Amino acid sequence: MRLSRYFMPTLKENPAEAEIVSHRLMLRAGMIRQSASGIYSWLPLGFKILRRLEDIVHEEQMRAGHIPMLMPTVQSADLWRESGRYDAYGEEMLRITDRGGRDLLYGPTNEELISDIFRNSVKSYKELPKTLYHIQWKFRDEVRPRFGVMRGREFFMKDGYNFDIDQPSALHAYNRHLVSYLRTYERMGLKAIPMKADTGPIGGDYSHEFLVLAKTGESEVFYDSAVTDLSLGDRAIDYDDYAQCQGVFNEFTTPYARTDETHDADLFAQVPADRQKTARGIEVGQIFYFGTKYADSMNVTVDDRDGKKVKVHMGSHGIGVSRLIGALIEANHDDNGIIWPESVAPFRVGIVNLKQGGEATDPVCEMLYKGLQLCGLDPLYDDRDERAGTKFNDMDLIGVPWRITVGPRGLKNDMVELTCRATGESEEMSPEAALDRCGQIFTDKGLLLG
Ligand code: 5CA
């Protein structure tokens, strides 16, 4: 993308309404603009990273064997009356009446709709197990929308629903989701810790929230520091393997890690004192097994082997895709702006032309721009007629991981400068070497095809 043709309305000043750094930087970098309280337009740069995260979520869901689909944002109230949640949901639900006087709502989640689709189409145990998911806008009329996309009213969420014949199969689906979520967050360069969550009346161990540690997080968390050393890494996962998924579940959920909602001071006291940590965290996902709760209220059954109708075991699993952008920025920034992990950066390499219109600089920048495009690296070429300082500030603000600076002085010795946003380190090399190096960095990390 040539910056002169792009739409990236950056702000020099800190917007007064933004209380936390991710909100400030998203506004300043021209990623979002507020349309109404808790509702945002996604400007091109914000939209680009939203798509990057969505792609990673899709890839990891499909890798785990889950099936993508798309349900509407607007739902009929009738299904929610059937499950009993139309009244129970309260003021958080945005209710709409159409011209025919029918009650509709803007979906805050989709358990009812997916249960209805499933029960109308699936009749036999032979078709199980199935996990269906979509990534779609949700609306919750939060009492206190705040911190930008972190607690919005309209937000982008992946929600998935598993349908299984019995509890062991449904618990495998639960474990499979836990593993696929760990992998999803790791790919985004985030450490998200599964923490035991409230399960309400169903009890048991079967709800976990995933929390990213950050000073500005809304939840207070208590954990054994050993849990922060765990990583899935690039180990091969067979998502059909019950024992392997259970093993990962055990590994990641055995060390103490809970939010204030489930915190147990006596259990926490058993963690070695030097490993007891208290911090704040951002909830970026939640998984939940709820047995036959919806099957009971909405009569979701299939025929078993003997032709007898049996209730289906279900669970639901969510990832806060738009909130993740806030979490990523909270975890990766400095005084100058965002520092995107390479895997999610909206633009992976930036080119700064120190003398726009220069006889020496322009052709080299064009060569780099085309070369990087051929590598699949999606470069951002700052070809504006602006001061060097402005160009550097904008590249730093929007968090481009690698920057190639092309100036007349360096070119006299056939040199450009390659700078890493995360470390601030620069190295001089020929334009061709800079191109090769960028290709190599992303090839080594397996990011060129993503
Ligand atoms: N039906 C279940 C699972 S699909 C469900 O809705 N779970 S949830 O309420 O925990 O939402 C899933 C994720 O969406 C949360 O972990 C959080 O990351 C994100 N989320 C929830 N509310 C908001 C909000 N108001 N703004 C931004 N993200 C949100």
Coordinates of C-alpha atoms and ligand atoms in Angstrom, one line a residue:
M1 CA 0.0 0.0 0.0
R2 CA 1.2 3.5 -0.9
L3 CA 0.5 5.7 2.1
S4 CA -0.3 8.6 -0.2
R5 CA -3.3 6.6 -1.5
Y6 CA -4.4 5.0 1.8
F7 CA -6.8 6.3 4.4
M8 CA -5.1 6.4 7.8
P9 CA -6.1 9.5 9.7
T10 CA -3.6 9.5 12.5
L11 CA -3.9 11.9 15.4
K12 CA -0.9 13.8 17.0
E13 CA -2.7 14.5 20.3
N14 CA -4.0 12.0 22.8
P15 CA -7.8 11.9 22.6
A16 CA -9.1 13.0 26.0
E17 CA -11.8 10.3 26.2
A18 CA -9.4 7.4 26.1
E19 CA -8.4 6.1 29.5
I20 CA -6.1 3.2 28.6
V21 CA -3.2 2.9 26.2
S22 CA -4.8 0.5 23.7
H23 CA -7.8 2.8 23.3
R24 CA -5.6 5.8 22.9
L25 CA -3.3 4.2 20.4
M26 CA -6.2 2.7 18.3
L27 CA -7.7 6.2 18.0
R28 CA -4.3 7.8 17.3
A29 CA -3.3 5.2 14.8
G30 CA -6.5 5.8 12.9
M31 CA -7.8 2.3 13.4
I32 CA -11.2 3.0 14.8
R33 CA -13.6 5.9 15.2
Q34 CA -16.5 5.9 17.7
S35 CA -20.0 6.0 16.2
A36 CA -22.0 5.8 19.4
S37 CA -21.0 4.7 22.9
G38 CA -19.4 1.3 22.7
I39 CA -19.9 1.2 18.9
Y40 CA -17.1 1.7 16.5
S41 CA -16.3 2.1 12.8
W42 CA -13.3 0.0 11.8
L43 CA -11.1 2.2 9.6
P44 CA -8.9 0.5 7.0
L45 CA -6.0 -0.2 9.4
G46 CA -8.2 -1.5 12.2
F47 CA -10.1 -3.6 9.7
K48 CA -6.9 -5.1 8.4
I49 CA -5.8 -6.4 11.8
L50 CA -9.4 -7.6 12.6
R51 CA -9.2 -9.7 9.4
R52 CA -5.7 -11.0 10.4
L53 CA -7.0 -12.2 13.7
E54 CA -10.2 -13.6 12.1
D55 CA -8.0 -15.6 9.7
I56 CA -5.9 -17.1 12.5
V57 CA -9.1 -18.0 14.4
H58 CA -10.6 -19.7 11.3
E59 CA -7.4 -21.6 10.6
E60 CA -7.1 -22.9 14.1
Q61 CA -10.8 -23.8 14.4
M62 CA -10.7 -25.7 11.1
R63 CA -7.5 -27.4 12.1
A64 CA -9.4 -28.7 15.2
G65 CA -12.1 -30.1 12.9
H66 CA -14.7 -27.4 13.6
I67 CA -17.1 -26.3 10.9
P68 CA -17.4 -22.6 9.9
M69 CA -20.8 -21.1 9.0
L70 CA -22.6 -17.7 9.5
M71 CA -25.7 -16.9 11.5
P72 CA -27.4 -13.5 11.3
T73 CA -27.0 -10.7 13.8
V74 CA -30.7 -10.3 14.2
Q75 CA -32.7 -13.2 15.7
S76 CA -36.3 -13.9 16.5
A77 CA -37.3 -13.5 20.1
D78 CA -39.4 -16.8 20.0
L79 CA -36.4 -19.1 20.3
W80 CA -35.2 -17.2 23.3
R81 CA -38.6 -17.4 24.9
E82 CA -38.3 -21.2 24.4
S83 CA -35.0 -21.4 26.3
G84 CA -36.2 -19.0 29.0
R85 CA -33.5 -16.6 28.3
Y86 CA -35.6 -13.8 26.7
D87 CA -36.6 -12.5 30.1
A88 CA -33.5 -13.7 32.0
Y89 CA -31.1 -11.8 29.8
G90 CA -32.5 -8.5 31.0
E91 CA -31.4 -5.1 29.9
E92 CA -28.2 -6.2 28.2
M93 CA -30.3 -7.5 25.3
L94 CA -31.1 -5.0 22.5
R95 CA -34.7 -5.7 21.6
I96 CA -36.2 -4.7 18.3
T97 CA -39.8 -4.7 16.9
D98 CA -40.3 -5.0 13.2
R99 CA -43.1 -3.4 11.2
G100 CA -45.3 -6.4 11.7
G101 CA -45.0 -6.1 15.5
R102 CA -42.8 -9.2 15.8
D103 CA -40.2 -9.2 18.5
L104 CA -36.6 -9.5 17.3
L105 CA -33.3 -9.0 19.0
Y106 CA -29.7 -8.2 18.1
G107 CA -27.9 -11.5 19.1
P108 CA -25.6 -11.3 22.2
T109 CA -24.7 -15.0 21.5
N110 CA -26.2 -17.9 19.6
E111 CA -27.0 -21.0 21.7
E112 CA -30.7 -20.8 20.8
L113 CA -30.4 -20.3 17.1
I114 CA -27.8 -23.0 16.6
S115 CA -29.8 -25.4 18.7
D116 CA -32.8 -24.8 16.6
I117 CA -30.8 -25.3 13.3
F118 CA -29.3 -28.5 14.7
R119 CA -32.6 -30.1 16.0
N120 CA -34.3 -29.4 12.7
S121 CA -31.7 -31.2 10.7
V122 CA -29.8 -33.8 12.7
K123 CA -31.8 -36.9 13.7
S124 CA -29.3 -39.6 14.4
Y125 CA -26.4 -40.4 16.6
K126 CA -24.5 -41.3 13.5
E127 CA -24.1 -37.7 12.5
L128 CA -22.4 -36.8 15.8
P129 CA -20.1 -35.4 17.0
K130 CA -20.3 -32.0 15.3
T131 CA -18.9 -28.6 16.2
L132 CA -20.2 -25.6 14.3
Y133 CA -18.9 -22.0 14.7
H134 CA -19.1 -18.6 13.3
I135 CA -17.4 -15.3 13.7
Q136 CA -20.0 -12.5 13.8
W137 CA -20.9 -9.2 15.4
K138 CA -22.7 -9.4 18.7
F139 CA -24.5 -6.7 20.7
R140 CA -24.7 -6.4 24.4
D141 CA -26.1 -3.2 25.9
E142 CA -23.4 -3.1 28.6
V143 CA -24.0 -0.8 31.5
R144 CA -20.5 0.6 31.2
P145 CA -19.0 0.3 27.8
R146 CA -15.4 1.5 28.2
F147 CA -11.8 1.2 27.1
G148 CA -12.7 1.3 23.4
V149 CA -13.0 -2.2 21.8
M150 CA -12.2 -3.8 25.1
R151 CA -15.7 -3.5 26.5
G152 CA -17.8 -2.5 23.5
R153 CA -21.6 -2.8 23.0
E154 CA -21.1 -4.1 19.5
F155 CA -18.2 -6.5 19.3
F156 CA -16.8 -9.2 17.0
M157 CA -16.8 -12.7 18.5
K158 CA -16.1 -16.2 17.5
D159 CA -18.7 -18.5 19.0
G160 CA -18.7 -22.3 18.6
Y161 CA -21.1 -25.0 19.7
N162 CA -20.4 -28.7 20.1
F163 CA -23.0 -31.3 19.8
D164 CA -22.1 -34.7 21.3
I165 CA -23.9 -38.0 22.0
D166 CA -22.6 -38.3 25.6
Q167 CA -20.5 -36.7 28.3
P168 CA -17.1 -38.3 27.5
S169 CA -17.4 -37.1 23.9
A170 CA -18.5 -33.6 25.0
L171 CA -15.7 -33.4 27.4
H172 CA -13.3 -34.3 24.6
A173 CA -14.8 -31.4 22.6
Y174 CA -14.1 -29.2 25.7
N175 CA -10.5 -30.2 25.8
R176 CA -10.1 -29.9 22.1
H177 CA -11.3 -26.3 22.3
L178 CA -8.9 -25.6 25.1
V179 CA -6.0 -26.8 23.0
S180 CA -7.1 -25.0 19.9
Y181 CA -7.5 -21.8 21.9
L182 CA -4.0 -22.1 23.4
R183 CA -2.7 -22.5 19.9
T184 CA -4.7 -19.5 18.5
Y185 CA -3.4 -17.1 21.2
E186 CA 0.2 -18.3 20.9
R187 CA 0.0 -17.7 17.1
M188 CA -1.0 -14.2 17.8
G189 CA 2.1 -13.8 20.1
L190 CA -0.1 -13.7 23.2
K191 CA 0.2 -15.6 26.5
A192 CA -3.4 -16.3 27.5
I193 CA -3.8 -18.4 30.7
P194 CA -6.8 -20.7 31.1
M195 CA -8.4 -20.0 34.5
K196 CA -11.1 -21.8 36.2
A197 CA -14.4 -19.9 35.7
D198 CA -17.8 -20.0 37.4
T199 CA -20.0 -22.8 36.0
G200 CA -23.2 -21.7 37.7
P201 CA -25.6 -24.5 38.7
I202 CA -24.0 -27.2 36.5
G203 CA -20.9 -27.4 38.7
G204 CA -17.8 -29.4 37.9
D205 CA -14.6 -28.2 36.3
Y206 CA -16.0 -27.3 33.0
S207 CA -15.6 -23.6 32.3
H208 CA -12.4 -21.8 31.8
E209 CA -11.7 -18.2 30.9
F210 CA -8.5 -17.3 29.0
L211 CA -6.8 -14.3 30.5
V212 CA -4.0 -12.1 29.2
L213 CA -2.1 -10.5 32.0
A214 CA -2.2 -6.7 31.7
K215 CA -2.2 -3.8 34.3
T216 CA -5.4 -2.5 32.7
G217 CA -7.3 -5.8 32.8
E218 CA -10.8 -5.7 34.3
S219 CA -10.4 -9.0 36.3
E220 CA -8.2 -9.6 39.3
V221 CA -6.3 -12.8 38.9
F222 CA -4.4 -15.1 41.3
Y223 CA -1.9 -17.7 39.8
D224 CA 1.0 -19.9 40.3
S225 CA 3.8 -18.3 38.3
A226 CA 4.7 -21.8 36.9
V227 CA 1.7 -21.5 34.6
T228 CA 3.3 -18.6 32.8
D229 CA 6.2 -20.9 31.8
L230 CA 4.0 -23.3 29.9
S231 CA 3.7 -23.2 26.1
L232 CA 2.2 -25.4 23.5
G233 CA 5.0 -24.5 21.1
D234 CA 5.0 -26.4 17.8
R235 CA 4.2 -29.8 19.2
A236 CA 2.0 -31.9 16.8
I237 CA -1.6 -32.2 18.0
D238 CA -4.0 -34.8 16.9
Y239 CA -7.4 -33.3 17.7
D240 CA -9.1 -36.6 17.5
D241 CA -6.8 -38.0 20.2
Y242 CA -8.8 -38.0 23.5
A243 CA -5.7 -38.8 25.6
Q244 CA -3.5 -36.2 24.1
C245 CA -6.0 -33.4 24.4
Q246 CA -6.7 -34.5 28.0
G247 CA -3.0 -34.4 28.6
V248 CA -2.7 -30.8 27.4
F249 CA -5.8 -29.9 29.5
N250 CA -4.2 -31.4 32.6
E251 CA -0.8 -29.7 31.9
F252 CA -2.3 -26.2 31.6
T253 CA -5.0 -26.4 34.2
T254 CA -3.2 -28.1 37.1
P255 CA -1.2 -25.0 38.3
Y256 CA -3.4 -22.7 40.3
A257 CA -4.9 -19.9 38.2
R258 CA -8.2 -18.3 39.0
T259 CA -10.0 -14.9 38.7
D260 CA -11.5 -13.2 41.7
E261 CA -14.8 -14.9 40.9
T262 CA -13.5 -18.4 41.7
H263 CA -10.5 -17.6 43.9
D264 CA -10.0 -19.9 46.8
A265 CA -7.5 -18.5 49.3
D266 CA -6.9 -21.8 51.0
L267 CA -5.9 -23.6 47.8
F268 CA -3.8 -20.6 46.7
A269 CA -1.9 -20.8 50.1
Q270 CA -0.7 -24.2 49.1
V271 CA 1.2 -22.8 46.1
P272 CA 4.9 -22.2 47.1
A273 CA 5.1 -18.6 48.4
D274 CA 7.6 -17.3 45.9
R275 CA 5.3 -18.5 43.1
Q276 CA 2.1 -16.9 44.3
K277 CA 1.2 -14.0 42.0
T278 CA -1.6 -11.5 41.9
A279 CA -2.2 -9.4 38.9
R280 CA -4.9 -8.1 36.5
G281 CA -6.0 -9.8 33.3
I282 CA -8.1 -9.3 30.2
E283 CA -10.5 -12.0 29.4
V284 CA -10.1 -12.9 25.7
G285 CA -12.1 -16.1 25.6
Q286 CA -14.2 -18.6 27.5
I287 CA -15.1 -22.2 27.0
F288 CA -18.1 -23.9 28.6
Y289 CA -19.6 -27.4 28.8
F290 CA -23.2 -27.3 29.9
G291 CA -24.4 -30.8 29.5
T292 CA -28.0 -31.1 28.4
K293 CA -29.2 -27.6 29.5
Y294 CA -30.3 -26.5 26.1
A295 CA -31.3 -30.0 25.0
D296 CA -33.7 -30.0 28.0
S297 CA -35.3 -26.6 27.4
M298 CA -35.3 -26.7 23.6
N299 CA -35.8 -30.4 23.2
V300 CA -32.6 -31.2 21.2
T301 CA -32.5 -34.9 20.7
V302 CA -31.1 -37.5 18.3
D303 CA -32.0 -41.2 17.9
D304 CA -29.4 -43.5 19.6
R305 CA -28.3 -46.9 18.4
D306 CA -31.5 -48.5 19.6
G307 CA -33.8 -45.8 18.0
K308 CA -34.4 -44.2 21.4
K309 CA -34.4 -40.4 21.6
V310 CA -31.6 -39.1 23.7
K311 CA -30.7 -35.6 24.7
V312 CA -27.6 -34.1 23.1
H313 CA -24.7 -32.8 25.2
M314 CA -23.5 -29.4 24.3
G315 CA -20.9 -26.7 25.1
S316 CA -20.2 -23.2 23.8
H317 CA -16.9 -21.6 23.3
G318 CA -16.1 -17.9 22.6
I319 CA -13.2 -15.8 21.5
G320 CA -13.4 -12.0 21.8
V321 CA -11.8 -11.2 18.4
S322 CA -12.2 -7.4 18.6
R323 CA -11.2 -7.3 22.2
L324 CA -8.0 -9.2 21.3
I325 CA -6.8 -6.2 19.4
G326 CA -7.0 -4.2 22.6
A327 CA -5.3 -7.0 24.6
L328 CA -2.5 -7.2 21.9
I329 CA -1.8 -3.5 22.2
E330 CA -1.9 -3.5 26.0
A331 CA 0.7 -6.3 25.9
N332 CA 2.9 -4.8 23.1
H333 CA 3.5 -1.1 23.0
D334 CA 6.0 1.6 24.1
D335 CA 5.9 5.4 24.4
N336 CA 6.0 5.8 20.6
G337 CA 3.1 3.5 19.8
I338 CA 2.1 -0.1 19.0
I339 CA 4.6 -2.9 18.5
W340 CA 2.7 -5.6 16.6
P341 CA 3.9 -9.2 16.9
E342 CA 5.0 -10.1 13.3
S343 CA 2.2 -12.7 13.0
V344 CA -0.6 -10.1 13.3
A345 CA 1.0 -6.9 12.0
P346 CA -1.4 -5.2 9.6
F347 CA 1.6 -4.2 7.5
R348 CA 4.7 -6.3 8.0
V349 CA 7.4 -4.0 6.5
G350 CA 7.4 -0.2 6.0
I351 CA 9.5 1.7 3.5
V352 CA 10.4 5.3 4.4
N353 CA 11.5 7.5 1.5
L354 CA 13.6 10.3 3.1
K355 CA 13.5 12.3 -0.2
Q356 CA 10.3 11.8 -2.1
G357 CA 10.8 12.7 -5.7
G358 CA 14.5 12.1 -5.4
E359 CA 16.4 10.7 -8.4
A360 CA 18.2 8.2 -6.3
T361 CA 15.6 7.3 -3.6
D362 CA 12.5 6.9 -5.7
P363 CA 13.6 4.0 -7.9
V364 CA 15.1 2.1 -4.9
C365 CA 11.9 2.5 -3.0
E366 CA 9.9 1.3 -6.0
M367 CA 12.2 -1.7 -6.3
L368 CA 11.8 -2.5 -2.6
Y369 CA 8.0 -2.0 -2.7
K370 CA 7.5 -4.3 -5.7
G371 CA 10.0 -6.9 -4.3
L372 CA 8.3 -7.0 -0.9
Q373 CA 5.0 -7.4 -2.6
L374 CA 6.3 -10.3 -4.6
C375 CA 7.5 -11.9 -1.3
G376 CA 3.9 -11.6 -0.1
L377 CA 4.9 -9.2 2.6
D378 CA 2.3 -6.5 2.2
P379 CA 4.6 -3.5 2.6
L380 CA 3.5 0.0 3.5
Y381 CA 5.4 2.6 1.4
D382 CA 5.4 6.1 2.9
D383 CA 5.6 8.0 -0.3
R384 CA 4.1 11.2 1.1
D385 CA 5.8 14.5 0.8
E386 CA 6.4 14.8 4.5
R387 CA 9.3 15.4 6.9
A388 CA 11.4 12.4 7.9
G389 CA 10.3 12.8 11.5
T390 CA 6.6 12.6 10.6
K391 CA 7.2 9.5 8.6
F392 CA 9.2 7.8 11.4
N393 CA 6.6 8.8 14.0
D394 CA 3.8 7.3 12.0
M395 CA 5.6 4.0 11.3
D396 CA 6.3 3.7 15.1
L397 CA 2.8 4.7 16.0
I398 CA 1.1 2.1 13.8
G399 CA 3.7 -0.6 14.9
V400 CA 5.2 -1.8 11.6
P401 CA 7.6 -4.5 12.8
W402 CA 10.4 -3.8 10.2
R403 CA 11.2 -0.5 8.6
I404 CA 13.5 0.1 5.6
T405 CA 14.8 3.7 5.4
V406 CA 15.9 4.9 2.1
G407 CA 17.9 8.2 2.0
P408 CA 20.2 10.0 -0.6
R409 CA 23.2 9.9 1.8
G410 CA 23.1 6.2 2.4
L411 CA 22.4 5.4 -1.3
K412 CA 25.8 7.0 -2.2
N413 CA 27.3 3.9 -0.7
D414 CA 24.4 1.7 -1.9
M415 CA 23.1 1.4 1.6
V416 CA 19.6 1.5 3.2
E417 CA 18.8 1.0 6.8
L418 CA 16.7 -1.9 8.2
T419 CA 15.2 -1.2 11.7
C420 CA 13.4 -3.5 14.0
R421 CA 10.5 -1.8 15.8
A422 CA 10.6 -4.1 18.8
T423 CA 14.3 -3.7 19.7
G424 CA 15.0 -0.4 18.0
E425 CA 18.1 -1.8 16.4
S426 CA 19.2 -0.7 12.9
E427 CA 21.6 -2.2 10.4
E428 CA 22.9 -0.8 7.2
M429 CA 22.9 -3.0 4.1
S430 CA 22.3 -2.9 0.3
P431 CA 18.7 -2.6 -0.8
E432 CA 18.8 -6.1 -2.2
A433 CA 20.1 -7.5 1.1
A434 CA 17.3 -5.7 2.9
L435 CA 14.8 -7.3 0.7
D436 CA 16.3 -10.7 1.2
R437 CA 16.5 -10.2 4.9
C438 CA 12.8 -9.3 5.2
G439 CA 11.9 -12.3 3.1
Q440 CA 14.1 -14.5 5.3
I441 CA 12.7 -13.2 8.6
F442 CA 9.2 -14.0 7.7
T443 CA 10.0 -17.3 5.9
D444 CA 11.8 -18.6 9.0
K445 CA 8.8 -17.8 11.1
G446 CA 6.5 -19.6 8.7
L447 CA 4.5 -16.3 8.2
L448 CA 4.8 -15.9 4.4
L449 CA 1.9 -18.1 3.5
G450 CA -0.4 -17.0 6.4
Ligands
5CA1 N1 -21.9 -18.1 24.6 C1 -20.7 -18.0 25.3 C2 -19.6 -18.7 24.6 S1 -19.7 -18.6 22.9 C3 -20.3 -16.5 25.5 O1 -20.9 -15.7 25.0 N2 -19.2 -16.3 26.2 S2 -18.7 -14.9 26.7 O2 -19.8 -14.1 27.2 O3 -17.6 -15.2 27.6 O4 -18.1 -14.1 25.5 C4 -17.0 -14.7 24.8 C5 -15.9 -13.6 24.7 O5 -16.3 -12.5 24.0 C6 -15.4 -13.1 26.0 O6 -14.4 -14.0 26.6 C7 -14.8 -11.8 25.7 O7 -13.4 -12.0 25.2 C8 -15.6 -11.3 24.5 N3 -16.6 -10.3 25.0 C9 -17.7 -10.5 25.8 N4 -18.3 -9.3 26.0 C10 -17.6 -8.4 25.3 C11 -17.7 -6.9 25.1 N5 -18.7 -6.3 25.7 N6 -16.8 -6.3 24.4 C12 -15.8 -7.0 23.8 N7 -15.6 -8.3 23.9 C13 -16.5 -9.0 24.7

